[in-house]
Each structure stands twice: as structure tokens, then as C-alpha cells.
Backbone as JSON, one array per atom type, in Angstrom:
{
  "sequence": "MSRSLSISMVQLTRSGFKLCASRAPCCSAGALSLTTAAFTLHPHISSVLYRHSYSTHIKVRSYLQYVKRKIRPPPCPPYSHVCQIGDPVLRSHAAAVDPAAVTGPEIQLVINTMVKVMRKLECVGLSAPQIGVPLRILALEYPEKMLEESSSVSQETRGLSVQPLRIFINPQLRVLDGRTALFQEACESISGFSATVPRYLSVEVTGLNEKGAAVTWQASGWPARILQHEMDHLDGVLYIDRMDSKTFININWQAHNE",
  "N": [[110.02, 91.13, 98.53], [109.85, 88.36, 100.92], [111.82, 87.23, 103.76], [111.34, 85.54, 105.99], [109.6, 83.78, 105.01], [111.1, 82.6, 103.04], [112.69, 80.98, 104.44], [111.01, 79.32, 106.0], [109.35, 78.29, 104.0], [111.12, 77.72, 102.13], [111.98, 79.87, 100.4], [111.54, 83.02, 98.63], [113.29, 85.24, 99.91], [115.44, 87.55, 101.73], [114.04, 88.53, 103.43], [111.58, 88.98, 102.23], [109.82, 90.82, 99.82], [109.0, 98.06, 99.4], [104.88, 110.09, 96.52], [102.58, 110.69, 98.28], [100.05, 112.86, 97.28], [97.79, 113.03, 98.68], [98.5, 112.53, 101.23], [99.05, 113.56, 104.65], [100.71, 116.64, 105.4], [104.28, 116.88, 106.0], [105.63, 116.96, 109.29], [106.91, 119.81, 111.0], [110.3, 120.62, 111.98], [110.15, 121.55, 114.51], [107.94, 120.43, 115.63], [105.6, 119.37, 118.13], [105.89, 116.68, 120.48], [103.81, 114.02, 121.7], [103.1, 114.21, 125.03], [102.8, 113.78, 128.62], [102.72, 116.31, 129.48], [101.28, 117.69, 127.66], [98.71, 117.12, 128.35], [98.41, 118.33, 130.79], [98.38, 120.89, 129.97], [96.04, 121.0, 128.69], [93.43, 120.53, 130.27], [90.82, 119.82, 129.72], [90.97, 117.7, 128.04], [91.89, 115.67, 129.66], [89.69, 115.35, 131.29], [87.83, 114.4, 129.52], [88.92, 111.93, 128.84], [88.77, 110.77, 131.35], [86.03, 110.61, 131.78], [85.46, 108.68, 129.96], [86.66, 106.45, 130.9], [85.66, 103.97, 131.28], [85.58, 102.84, 128.86], [86.68, 100.56, 126.25], [90.08, 99.46, 125.81], [90.84, 99.81, 123.21], [89.2, 101.88, 122.26], [90.02, 104.1, 123.84], [92.66, 104.23, 123.09], [92.34, 104.85, 120.42], [91.35, 107.42, 120.59], [93.51, 108.71, 121.76], [95.3, 108.44, 119.69], [94.1, 110.08, 117.84], [94.39, 112.59, 119.07], [97.15, 112.73, 119.12], [97.77, 112.88, 116.39], [96.66, 115.34, 115.81], [98.41, 117.01, 117.01], [100.94, 116.22, 116.14], [101.57, 115.68, 112.87], [101.24, 112.79, 110.64], [104.02, 110.8, 109.34], [105.8, 111.55, 106.24], [106.22, 110.27, 102.86], [109.51, 109.51, 101.53], [108.74, 106.54, 103.26], [109.86, 104.91, 106.29], [108.96, 102.47, 106.6], [107.08, 99.68, 105.25], [104.48, 100.04, 102.94], [101.15, 98.79, 103.26], [98.84, 96.43, 101.77], [95.96, 97.87, 100.41], [96.62, 100.45, 100.67], [96.42, 103.05, 98.43], [98.68, 103.72, 96.86], [99.94, 101.38, 96.2], [98.5, 100.37, 94.18], [98.71, 102.03, 92.1], [99.95, 103.29, 88.94], [103.23, 103.61, 88.62], [105.18, 106.58, 88.11], [107.53, 107.62, 85.57], [111.0, 108.4, 86.15], [112.68, 111.46, 85.83], [115.54, 111.42, 83.97], [117.55, 113.33, 84.37], [117.23, 113.97, 86.98], [118.05, 111.91, 88.54], [120.5, 111.79, 90.0], [120.04, 113.74, 91.79], [119.21, 115.18, 95.05], [116.58, 114.44, 95.97], [115.75, 112.06, 94.62], [117.9, 110.45, 95.29], [117.52, 110.27, 98.01], [115.2, 108.74, 98.1], [116.17, 106.32, 97.01], [118.19, 105.63, 98.87], [116.63, 105.31, 101.15], [115.03, 103.17, 100.38], [116.93, 101.09, 100.21], [117.8, 101.02, 102.85], [115.43, 100.28, 104.23], [114.91, 97.84, 102.99], [117.1, 96.27, 103.77], [116.8, 96.37, 106.52], [114.48, 94.92, 106.91], [115.32, 92.6, 105.89], [114.85, 92.0, 103.19], [114.73, 90.74, 99.81], [114.12, 92.21, 97.7], [112.69, 95.35, 96.67], [110.36, 97.97, 95.93], [109.88, 101.38, 94.9], [107.15, 102.32, 95.21], [106.38, 100.83, 97.41], [107.37, 102.1, 99.62], [105.85, 104.28, 99.66], [106.31, 106.01, 97.53], [105.43, 106.83, 94.37], [107.15, 106.13, 92.03], [109.17, 104.9, 89.3], [111.23, 102.9, 90.38], [113.34, 100.33, 91.48], [114.81, 97.92, 93.69], [117.16, 95.3, 94.39], [118.66, 92.56, 96.12], [120.62, 89.83, 97.0], [122.03, 88.42, 99.54], [125.04, 86.68, 100.55], [124.88, 85.43, 103.03], [122.19, 84.75, 103.26], [121.92, 82.9, 101.24], [123.47, 80.86, 102.25], [121.84, 79.93, 104.23], [120.03, 78.42, 102.96], [119.19, 75.18, 101.74], [121.19, 72.9, 99.76], [119.67, 71.59, 97.92], [117.45, 73.25, 97.67], [118.7, 75.52, 96.66], [119.5, 74.64, 94.14], [117.06, 73.8, 92.97], [115.45, 76.12, 92.96], [117.07, 77.94, 91.76], [118.76, 79.68, 93.14], [121.04, 82.32, 93.88], [123.88, 84.3, 94.83], [123.52, 87.78, 94.87], [124.64, 91.02, 94.2], [123.87, 94.33, 95.5], [121.52, 95.88, 93.48], [120.26, 98.55, 91.63], [117.54, 99.76, 89.81], [116.29, 102.15, 87.66], [113.49, 103.47, 86.03], [113.02, 100.93, 84.77], [112.89, 98.44, 82.16], [111.44, 95.48, 81.11], [112.28, 92.43, 79.51], [111.27, 89.35, 78.24], [113.16, 86.44, 78.2], [113.06, 83.69, 78.28], [110.23, 82.01, 77.73], [109.04, 79.98, 79.19], [107.53, 78.94, 82.28], [107.82, 78.84, 85.9], [106.6, 77.44, 88.92], [106.46, 78.63, 92.13], [106.39, 79.18, 95.69], [105.57, 82.38, 96.9], [106.09, 85.53, 98.52], [105.26, 88.75, 100.03], [106.25, 91.86, 101.38], [104.34, 93.79, 101.5], [102.02, 92.5, 101.8], [101.82, 91.36, 104.33], [102.57, 88.4, 106.12], [101.39, 86.45, 104.56], [101.26, 84.06, 101.81], [101.68, 82.58, 98.53], [101.47, 80.39, 95.66], [103.05, 81.31, 92.71], [103.28, 81.84, 89.21], [106.21, 82.41, 87.27], [108.35, 83.79, 84.73], [111.18, 82.01, 83.45], [113.56, 83.21, 82.65], [114.77, 86.52, 82.23], [115.37, 89.86, 80.93], [116.56, 92.99, 81.99], [116.57, 96.46, 81.49], [117.74, 99.77, 82.1], [118.34, 102.61, 84.22], [121.03, 103.04, 86.53], [121.76, 103.82, 90.03], [123.47, 105.92, 89.67], [122.74, 107.08, 87.4], [123.6, 105.97, 85.09], [123.3, 104.0, 82.09], [122.18, 100.65, 82.2], [122.19, 97.09, 81.73], [120.85, 93.93, 82.41], [120.81, 90.44, 82.61], [118.81, 87.94, 83.93], [118.13, 84.86, 85.6], [116.29, 82.1, 87.04], [115.88, 82.42, 90.58], [116.6, 85.22, 90.93], [115.45, 86.28, 88.61], [112.79, 85.93, 89.2], [112.48, 87.64, 91.39], [112.92, 90.1, 90.13], [110.69, 90.2, 88.38], [108.61, 90.24, 90.2], [109.06, 92.7, 91.52], [108.92, 94.47, 89.36], [106.23, 94.24, 88.75], [105.11, 95.64, 90.89], [105.6, 98.25, 90.14], [103.7, 98.71, 88.3], [101.37, 98.64, 89.66], [100.55, 96.11, 90.28], [100.04, 93.19, 92.21], [101.28, 90.16, 93.77], [99.13, 88.58, 94.4], [97.41, 88.94, 92.34], [98.26, 87.28, 90.4], [98.51, 84.8, 91.46], [97.9, 81.29, 92.29], [94.96, 80.86, 93.61], [94.14, 78.85, 95.35], [96.36, 78.14, 96.71], [96.93, 80.09, 98.47], [98.0, 81.16, 101.57], [98.12, 81.72, 105.15], [101.11, 82.26, 106.59], [101.6, 81.69, 109.18], [99.79, 79.87, 110.08], [99.9, 77.42, 111.44], [100.89, 78.1, 113.96], [98.7, 79.41, 115.01], [97.07, 77.37, 115.73], [98.2, 76.24, 117.89]],
  "CA": [[109.74, 89.77, 98.9], [110.1, 88.21, 102.35], [112.78, 86.19, 104.15], [110.81, 84.59, 106.92], [108.96, 82.76, 104.2], [112.1, 81.9, 102.28], [113.26, 79.97, 105.3], [109.99, 78.36, 106.35], [108.8, 77.68, 102.81], [112.31, 77.69, 101.27], [111.42, 80.81, 99.47], [112.04, 84.2, 97.95], [113.95, 86.43, 100.4], [116.22, 87.76, 102.91], [112.78, 88.7, 104.11], [110.64, 89.42, 101.35], [109.69, 91.92, 99.02], [108.4, 98.75, 99.58], [104.61, 111.09, 97.49], [101.18, 110.83, 97.96], [99.55, 114.22, 97.51], [96.7, 112.93, 99.63], [99.05, 112.34, 102.57], [99.16, 114.77, 105.46], [102.02, 117.26, 105.24], [105.3, 116.5, 106.96], [105.67, 117.84, 110.44], [108.1, 120.64, 111.02], [111.33, 120.17, 112.91], [109.8, 121.96, 115.86], [106.65, 119.86, 116.0], [105.56, 118.84, 119.49], [105.61, 115.25, 120.66], [102.72, 113.86, 122.64], [103.59, 113.87, 126.37], [101.83, 114.06, 129.67], [102.65, 117.76, 129.62], [100.22, 118.17, 126.77], [97.43, 116.98, 129.02], [98.33, 119.33, 131.85], [98.07, 122.15, 129.3], [94.66, 120.9, 128.19], [92.7, 119.74, 131.26], [89.56, 119.29, 129.2], [91.26, 116.4, 127.43], [91.96, 114.71, 130.75], [88.35, 115.11, 131.77], [87.16, 113.55, 128.52], [89.45, 110.58, 129.01], [88.27, 110.24, 132.61], [84.63, 110.24, 131.61], [85.35, 107.48, 129.13], [87.58, 105.46, 131.42], [85.03, 102.66, 131.23], [85.66, 102.36, 127.49], [87.69, 99.54, 126.0], [91.42, 99.97, 125.55], [90.89, 100.19, 121.8], [88.57, 103.19, 122.1], [90.88, 105.1, 124.44], [93.85, 104.32, 122.26], [91.94, 105.52, 119.2], [91.24, 108.83, 120.91], [94.87, 109.2, 121.95], [95.88, 108.54, 118.37], [93.51, 111.27, 117.24], [95.04, 113.75, 119.68], [98.54, 112.72, 118.67], [97.83, 113.35, 115.01], [96.33, 116.76, 115.78], [99.61, 117.72, 117.45], [102.06, 115.86, 115.28], [101.08, 115.02, 111.66], [101.91, 111.53, 110.32], [105.22, 110.96, 108.5], [105.63, 111.66, 104.8], [107.12, 109.43, 102.05], [109.62, 108.05, 101.59], [108.57, 105.99, 104.58], [110.85, 103.97, 106.81], [108.23, 101.22, 106.72], [106.51, 99.22, 103.99], [103.04, 100.24, 102.8], [100.4, 97.55, 103.22], [97.77, 96.32, 100.8], [94.88, 98.78, 100.77], [97.16, 101.77, 100.39], [96.27, 103.32, 96.99], [99.95, 103.82, 96.15], [100.33, 100.05, 95.73], [97.69, 100.04, 93.0], [98.89, 103.07, 91.1], [100.99, 103.06, 87.93], [104.32, 104.52, 89.0], [105.64, 107.51, 87.08], [108.95, 107.54, 85.2], [111.87, 109.38, 86.77], [113.44, 112.29, 84.91], [116.94, 111.01, 84.04], [118.39, 114.42, 84.88], [117.02, 114.11, 88.43], [118.49, 110.69, 89.22], [121.57, 112.05, 90.96], [119.62, 114.82, 92.68], [118.96, 114.78, 96.44], [115.28, 113.83, 96.21], [115.77, 110.67, 94.15], [118.89, 109.73, 96.08], [116.89, 110.0, 99.3], [114.3, 107.61, 97.88], [116.99, 105.13, 96.82], [118.83, 105.3, 100.14], [115.6, 104.82, 102.06], [114.66, 101.83, 99.92], [117.99, 100.15, 100.6], [117.77, 100.94, 104.31], [114.26, 99.5, 104.62], [115.09, 96.48, 102.46], [118.06, 95.56, 104.63], [116.24, 96.27, 107.87], [113.49, 93.84, 106.89], [115.97, 91.45, 105.26], [114.17, 91.73, 101.93], [115.59, 90.54, 98.64], [113.71, 93.16, 96.68], [111.77, 96.39, 97.12], [110.04, 98.97, 94.93], [109.6, 102.7, 95.48], [105.78, 102.45, 95.71], [106.22, 100.17, 98.71], [107.67, 103.06, 100.7], [104.96, 105.42, 99.46], [106.75, 106.9, 96.44], [104.98, 106.25, 93.1], [108.13, 106.32, 90.96], [109.63, 103.63, 88.75], [112.53, 102.56, 90.94], [113.33, 99.07, 92.23], [116.11, 97.48, 94.21], [117.21, 93.89, 94.77], [119.93, 92.12, 96.7], [120.54, 88.49, 97.59], [123.32, 88.28, 100.22], [125.63, 85.35, 100.72], [124.38, 84.85, 104.27], [120.89, 84.15, 103.01], [122.14, 81.71, 100.42], [124.01, 79.83, 103.14], [120.74, 79.42, 105.05], [119.21, 77.57, 102.1], [119.79, 73.87, 101.46], [121.73, 72.75, 98.41], [118.54, 71.19, 97.07], [116.68, 74.47, 97.43], [119.5, 76.38, 95.79], [119.46, 74.11, 92.77], [115.69, 73.77, 92.47], [114.94, 77.47, 92.77], [118.02, 78.76, 91.03], [119.22, 80.74, 94.03], [122.42, 82.74, 93.68], [124.23, 85.55, 95.48], [123.4, 88.94, 93.99], [124.99, 92.29, 94.85], [122.81, 95.32, 95.45], [121.28, 96.44, 92.15], [119.2, 99.56, 91.56], [117.08, 100.01, 88.45], [115.38, 103.28, 87.53], [112.78, 103.37, 84.75], [113.37, 99.62, 84.18], [112.05, 97.81, 81.14], [111.68, 94.04, 81.21], [112.09, 91.62, 78.3], [111.29, 87.92, 78.55], [114.13, 85.68, 77.41], [112.58, 82.31, 78.26], [108.8, 82.09, 77.97], [108.57, 78.94, 80.1], [107.31, 79.45, 83.64], [108.02, 77.95, 87.03], [105.7, 77.73, 90.03], [107.05, 78.56, 93.46], [105.73, 79.99, 96.7], [106.06, 83.75, 96.87], [105.51, 86.4, 99.55], [105.48, 90.18, 99.81], [106.18, 92.63, 102.61], [103.14, 94.63, 101.47], [100.9, 91.6, 102.16], [102.55, 90.71, 105.42], [102.04, 87.21, 106.78], [100.74, 85.54, 103.63], [102.08, 83.52, 100.73], [100.93, 81.81, 97.54], [102.23, 79.94, 94.51], [102.95, 82.26, 91.6], [104.1, 81.49, 88.03], [107.1, 83.46, 86.77], [109.2, 83.37, 83.62], [112.46, 81.46, 83.88], [114.7, 84.1, 82.35], [114.36, 87.85, 81.75], [116.41, 90.88, 80.8], [116.09, 94.3, 82.42], [117.4, 97.61, 81.11], [117.31, 100.99, 82.78], [119.43, 103.43, 84.75], [121.39, 102.69, 87.9], [121.65, 104.94, 90.96], [124.33, 107.02, 89.23], [122.18, 107.62, 86.17], [124.22, 105.3, 83.94], [122.48, 102.95, 81.48], [122.61, 99.3, 82.56], [121.4, 95.95, 81.24], [121.16, 92.73, 83.22], [120.04, 89.23, 82.31], [118.65, 87.14, 85.15], [117.36, 83.62, 85.5], [116.06, 81.51, 88.35], [115.27, 83.26, 91.61], [116.76, 86.65, 90.64], [114.46, 86.65, 87.59], [111.51, 86.0, 89.9], [112.48, 88.87, 92.17], [112.75, 91.2, 89.18], [109.3, 90.24, 87.89], [107.79, 90.64, 91.35], [109.23, 94.13, 91.75], [108.41, 95.17, 88.18], [104.77, 94.28, 88.91], [104.79, 96.71, 91.82], [105.66, 99.55, 89.44], [102.47, 98.82, 87.5], [100.21, 98.48, 90.53], [100.17, 94.69, 90.3], [100.54, 92.44, 93.36], [101.37, 88.73, 93.43], [97.81, 87.97, 94.54], [96.73, 89.06, 91.05], [98.8, 86.23, 89.53], [98.65, 83.57, 92.22], [96.91, 80.22, 92.31], [94.24, 81.23, 94.83], [94.0, 77.71, 96.26], [97.61, 77.98, 97.46], [97.09, 81.27, 99.32], [98.01, 80.74, 102.97], [98.71, 82.5, 106.23], [102.32, 81.48, 106.87], [101.62, 81.35, 110.61], [98.55, 79.16, 110.39], [100.14, 76.37, 112.43], [101.02, 78.71, 115.28], [97.37, 79.77, 115.5], [96.44, 76.15, 116.25], [98.95, 75.77, 119.07]],
  "C": [[110.25, 89.47, 100.3], [110.92, 87.02, 102.8], [112.22, 85.14, 105.08], [110.19, 83.44, 106.16], [110.0, 81.96, 103.45], [112.74, 80.83, 103.12], [112.22, 78.9, 105.58], [109.42, 77.64, 105.15], [109.91, 77.44, 101.8], [112.01, 78.61, 100.12], [112.2, 82.03, 99.07], [112.95, 85.19, 98.64], [115.06, 86.32, 101.4], [115.19, 88.26, 103.9], [111.8, 89.43, 103.28], [110.12, 90.48, 100.62], [108.81, 93.05, 99.62], [109.14, 99.88, 99.29], [103.17, 111.38, 97.23], [100.68, 112.23, 98.28], [98.44, 114.19, 98.55], [97.19, 112.77, 101.05], [99.07, 113.67, 103.33], [100.55, 115.33, 105.31], [102.98, 116.84, 106.33], [105.28, 117.48, 108.13], [106.96, 118.64, 110.41], [109.06, 120.14, 112.07], [110.93, 120.5, 114.34], [108.48, 121.4, 116.35], [106.71, 119.25, 117.39], [105.33, 117.36, 119.49], [104.54, 115.15, 121.72], [103.27, 113.41, 123.99], [102.52, 114.19, 127.39], [101.68, 115.56, 129.86], [101.53, 118.33, 128.78], [98.89, 118.12, 127.48], [97.3, 117.98, 130.17], [97.99, 120.69, 131.27], [96.63, 122.19, 128.83], [93.86, 120.02, 129.14], [91.41, 119.16, 130.74], [89.77, 117.93, 128.54], [91.26, 115.33, 128.5], [90.56, 114.36, 131.23], [87.58, 114.22, 130.82], [87.61, 112.11, 128.68], [88.91, 109.94, 130.28], [86.84, 109.78, 132.46], [84.48, 108.96, 130.82], [86.29, 106.37, 129.62], [87.0, 104.05, 131.38], [85.14, 102.05, 129.83], [86.74, 101.3, 127.34], [89.01, 100.21, 125.71], [91.52, 100.48, 124.11], [90.31, 101.59, 121.6], [89.46, 104.3, 122.66], [92.11, 105.32, 123.58], [93.53, 105.07, 120.97], [91.86, 107.02, 119.45], [92.63, 109.45, 121.09], [95.57, 109.37, 120.6], [95.38, 109.78, 117.65], [94.2, 112.53, 117.76], [96.48, 113.87, 119.19], [98.66, 113.28, 117.27], [97.46, 114.83, 114.87], [97.56, 117.58, 116.15], [100.78, 117.48, 116.51], [101.55, 115.09, 114.06], [101.85, 113.72, 111.38], [103.12, 111.77, 109.42], [104.87, 111.03, 107.02], [106.56, 110.68, 104.08], [108.4, 110.19, 101.73], [109.58, 107.54, 103.03], [109.73, 105.09, 104.99], [110.19, 102.63, 107.09], [107.67, 100.86, 105.35], [105.0, 99.41, 103.99], [102.33, 98.89, 102.66], [99.24, 97.6, 102.22], [96.55, 97.1, 101.3], [95.32, 100.21, 100.56], [97.08, 102.0, 98.88], [97.58, 103.35, 96.21], [100.39, 102.47, 95.57], [99.54, 99.63, 94.49], [97.81, 101.1, 91.91], [99.99, 102.68, 90.1], [102.08, 104.09, 88.19], [104.79, 105.36, 87.82], [107.14, 107.34, 86.81], [109.72, 108.66, 85.88], [112.6, 110.17, 85.68], [114.92, 111.91, 85.04], [117.87, 112.07, 84.63], [118.28, 114.56, 86.4], [117.55, 112.92, 89.23], [119.53, 110.96, 90.29], [121.24, 113.2, 91.92], [119.28, 114.3, 94.07], [117.64, 114.06, 96.69], [115.27, 112.36, 95.8], [116.78, 109.85, 94.94], [118.34, 109.4, 97.47], [115.96, 108.79, 99.19], [115.09, 106.31, 97.79], [117.61, 104.69, 98.14], [117.83, 104.75, 101.15], [115.16, 103.42, 101.68], [115.66, 100.79, 100.4], [117.97, 99.94, 102.11], [116.62, 100.06, 104.78], [114.41, 98.04, 104.18], [116.02, 95.67, 103.36], [117.55, 95.4, 106.05], [115.27, 95.1, 107.95], [114.05, 92.55, 106.3], [115.2, 91.02, 104.01], [115.17, 91.45, 100.82], [115.23, 91.5, 97.53], [112.72, 94.16, 97.24], [111.55, 97.39, 95.99], [109.7, 100.28, 95.62], [108.15, 102.85, 95.96], [105.57, 101.82, 97.08], [106.63, 101.04, 99.88], [106.93, 104.37, 100.45], [105.33, 106.37, 98.35], [106.4, 106.28, 95.09], [105.9, 106.57, 91.92], [108.69, 104.97, 90.54], [111.09, 103.36, 89.16], [112.39, 101.23, 91.68], [114.75, 98.73, 92.66], [116.03, 96.0, 94.52], [118.61, 93.55, 95.27], [119.72, 90.74, 97.31], [121.89, 88.2, 98.23], [123.77, 86.83, 100.4], [125.1, 84.65, 101.96], [123.06, 84.16, 104.06], [121.01, 82.88, 102.2], [122.62, 80.55, 101.29], [122.92, 79.21, 104.01], [119.82, 78.5, 104.26], [119.95, 76.25, 101.83], [120.3, 73.83, 100.03], [120.62, 72.37, 97.44], [117.71, 72.4, 96.69], [117.41, 75.39, 96.47], [119.42, 75.93, 94.34], [118.06, 74.19, 92.18], [115.16, 75.16, 92.11], [115.86, 78.38, 91.98], [118.5, 79.93, 91.85], [120.68, 81.07, 93.75], [122.66, 84.07, 94.38], [124.15, 86.68, 94.46], [123.78, 90.2, 94.75], [123.8, 93.25, 94.77], [122.73, 95.9, 94.03], [120.1, 97.4, 92.23], [118.83, 99.77, 90.1], [116.04, 101.13, 88.47], [114.8, 103.29, 86.13], [113.1, 102.04, 84.05], [112.37, 99.16, 83.14], [112.44, 96.33, 81.11], [111.4, 93.35, 79.88], [112.22, 90.15, 78.68], [112.25, 87.2, 77.62], [113.72, 84.22, 77.27], [111.12, 82.31, 78.67], [108.24, 80.98, 78.84], [108.43, 79.52, 81.5], [107.57, 78.38, 84.69], [107.1, 78.4, 88.15], [106.43, 77.56, 91.36], [106.27, 79.47, 94.4], [106.4, 81.36, 96.76], [105.36, 84.56, 97.96], [105.84, 87.84, 99.24], [105.33, 90.92, 101.12], [104.95, 93.53, 102.65], [101.87, 93.82, 101.71], [101.46, 90.73, 103.26], [101.82, 89.51, 106.01], [101.39, 86.2, 105.87], [101.67, 85.1, 102.5], [101.19, 82.73, 99.76], [101.88, 81.4, 96.41], [101.97, 80.87, 93.33], [103.81, 81.81, 90.43], [104.95, 82.67, 87.59], [107.94, 82.9, 85.63], [110.58, 82.95, 84.14], [113.63, 82.42, 83.7], [114.2, 85.41, 81.75], [115.58, 88.76, 81.62], [115.82, 92.22, 81.21], [117.09, 95.36, 81.97], [116.86, 98.84, 81.81], [118.52, 101.8, 83.2], [119.77, 102.94, 86.16], [121.32, 103.93, 88.78], [122.52, 106.12, 90.6], [123.84, 107.63, 87.92], [122.76, 106.99, 84.92], [123.3, 104.19, 83.42], [123.06, 101.58, 81.82], [121.65, 98.28, 81.97], [121.82, 94.73, 82.03], [120.23, 91.59, 82.82], [120.0, 88.37, 83.56], [117.81, 85.91, 84.88], [117.2, 83.05, 86.9], [115.42, 82.48, 89.32], [115.45, 84.75, 91.36], [115.75, 87.13, 89.59], [113.08, 86.79, 88.23], [111.41, 87.29, 90.71], [112.23, 90.07, 91.26], [111.3, 91.32, 88.73], [108.35, 90.69, 88.99], [107.85, 92.16, 91.56], [108.73, 94.97, 90.57], [106.88, 95.28, 88.25], [104.35, 95.42, 89.82], [104.74, 98.07, 91.12], [104.42, 99.78, 88.58], [101.22, 98.61, 88.34], [99.71, 97.06, 90.61], [100.81, 94.0, 91.49], [100.52, 90.95, 93.03], [100.02, 88.02, 93.57], [97.01, 88.05, 93.26], [97.16, 87.94, 90.1], [98.81, 84.85, 90.19], [97.6, 82.51, 91.89], [96.19, 80.4, 93.64], [94.11, 80.09, 95.83], [95.26, 77.49, 97.09], [97.85, 79.14, 98.43], [96.97, 80.87, 100.78], [98.51, 81.84, 103.9], [99.92, 81.69, 106.67], [102.45, 81.1, 108.34], [100.41, 80.53, 111.03], [98.75, 78.08, 111.45], [100.24, 76.94, 113.83], [99.67, 79.07, 115.87], [96.65, 78.57, 116.09], [97.12, 75.65, 117.51], [98.48, 76.47, 120.35]]
}
């Protein structure tokens, strides 16, 4: 979920809520970077670019991107960025993690990357599929600094509260209070947009933590909303699937009119 919206719309985040076999293989440590030297080694490339110098910047840039990818393959998951809507990984049903592998280097890398990306983007929650890894792992954190940026009215109305970093692996959700609340919600995987989404008031989650130990947590208010949002990601569900479509907005719509 996303923080920019939590401030402008009094909303969900510290900045909002992210191994595909189809992906290109990771580049080796010795992979070349794209430099002007590459063009001196391949004069035919320079001649092609010269012949198309009349082309738009977009076309030239597209060709440069093509050359770059031929030399240096794109990065592999877990990504240091958040996957955007349209990426198949966001619509896949994430696979369960082998409990015996939780403390292994591969899963720990995924968890550490999730936390790093979440904090870099000031998110309050993130799921493994959002960084390109289709595994059932989610993280959430609501820092004190973010709470301080919210008004007392917002804190009470939305049920905001400080939450330490929590990691859940193979989480299972149980609804404790079947009543729902409507609030504006955003997602880092649908960057720049927001909509009103109904969520249950209180839920319970059980699963494993980052050390492989069994944990159970009951959440209500905003933390419960974050949990439900992230749990949806593990099943290939996005908030736009649950939103009131008439409330769907570009959060920067006013700036476009200025």
C-alpha cells in the first residue's frame, strides 16, 4: 500500500502497498555495461543510429534499450522495484513455501529484499509477488513517524496504530468481525491511482515468521486492512477487483489541471 496517498487522502501507508521462469536469465558478474566503447567496437551500430537520427527520441531510445538488453540481460527476481499491473506474476496464485526452506538463503533473500523495497518506498505492506516472486510471503510495518503525520481524527476514524515489522509465510486469514468499512486504498503495483475498497474490521492471521516459528496475530482497523490487501496479492487479486469503480481516481488529477 502507498504513503503518498495516506497523506493526501489520509490513507493506507508509509507509501503504499511488492521467479518467473519466463524472465530472462540473470546476467553474470562479468556482464558488460552499455558504454560508448561498445559503439566504437561496433561501428555498424553507430551508422544505424546516424541513419535514423531524424527519428523521434522515443524510437532511438527504444533501439538503445534493445542493444542494452542484448549485452546485459534484465534483472531477475527478487527485484529491487515493485512489479506493475500487467505483469503476470501479480495475477498468479502464489505457491506455498516449504517450511524447511524458510531459514535458507533463498527465502531469506526474498524476505530481506521485500523489507528493503518496502522501506525504500515507505510502504506499510508488501507481498512477495510484488517483487516478482510468486511465493506466499507478506510483510507489513506501520512506523511511529507515519502515525505522527496523521491527524488525531484520522487515527481514530481509520484505526491507525504503530506496528512493528511483521513477516508472515504461508499465512492463513480468518475473519473475526464480518462487518466492513469503506476507505480509500492504493497499491504500489497500480502506481498513481486509488479507490474506495471494503475490508473486514477485524481478522486473524496465522503462519510462520522469518525464523520459521509459528505465529498468530489478531488485527483490527488499519492493520487488518493492510493484511487483507496483502493476502489478496498472494491469490492474484488486486484492490481494483474489490473497489467501487466510481471512486477510482488518479491521485494527481489536480496537478494535471494546473
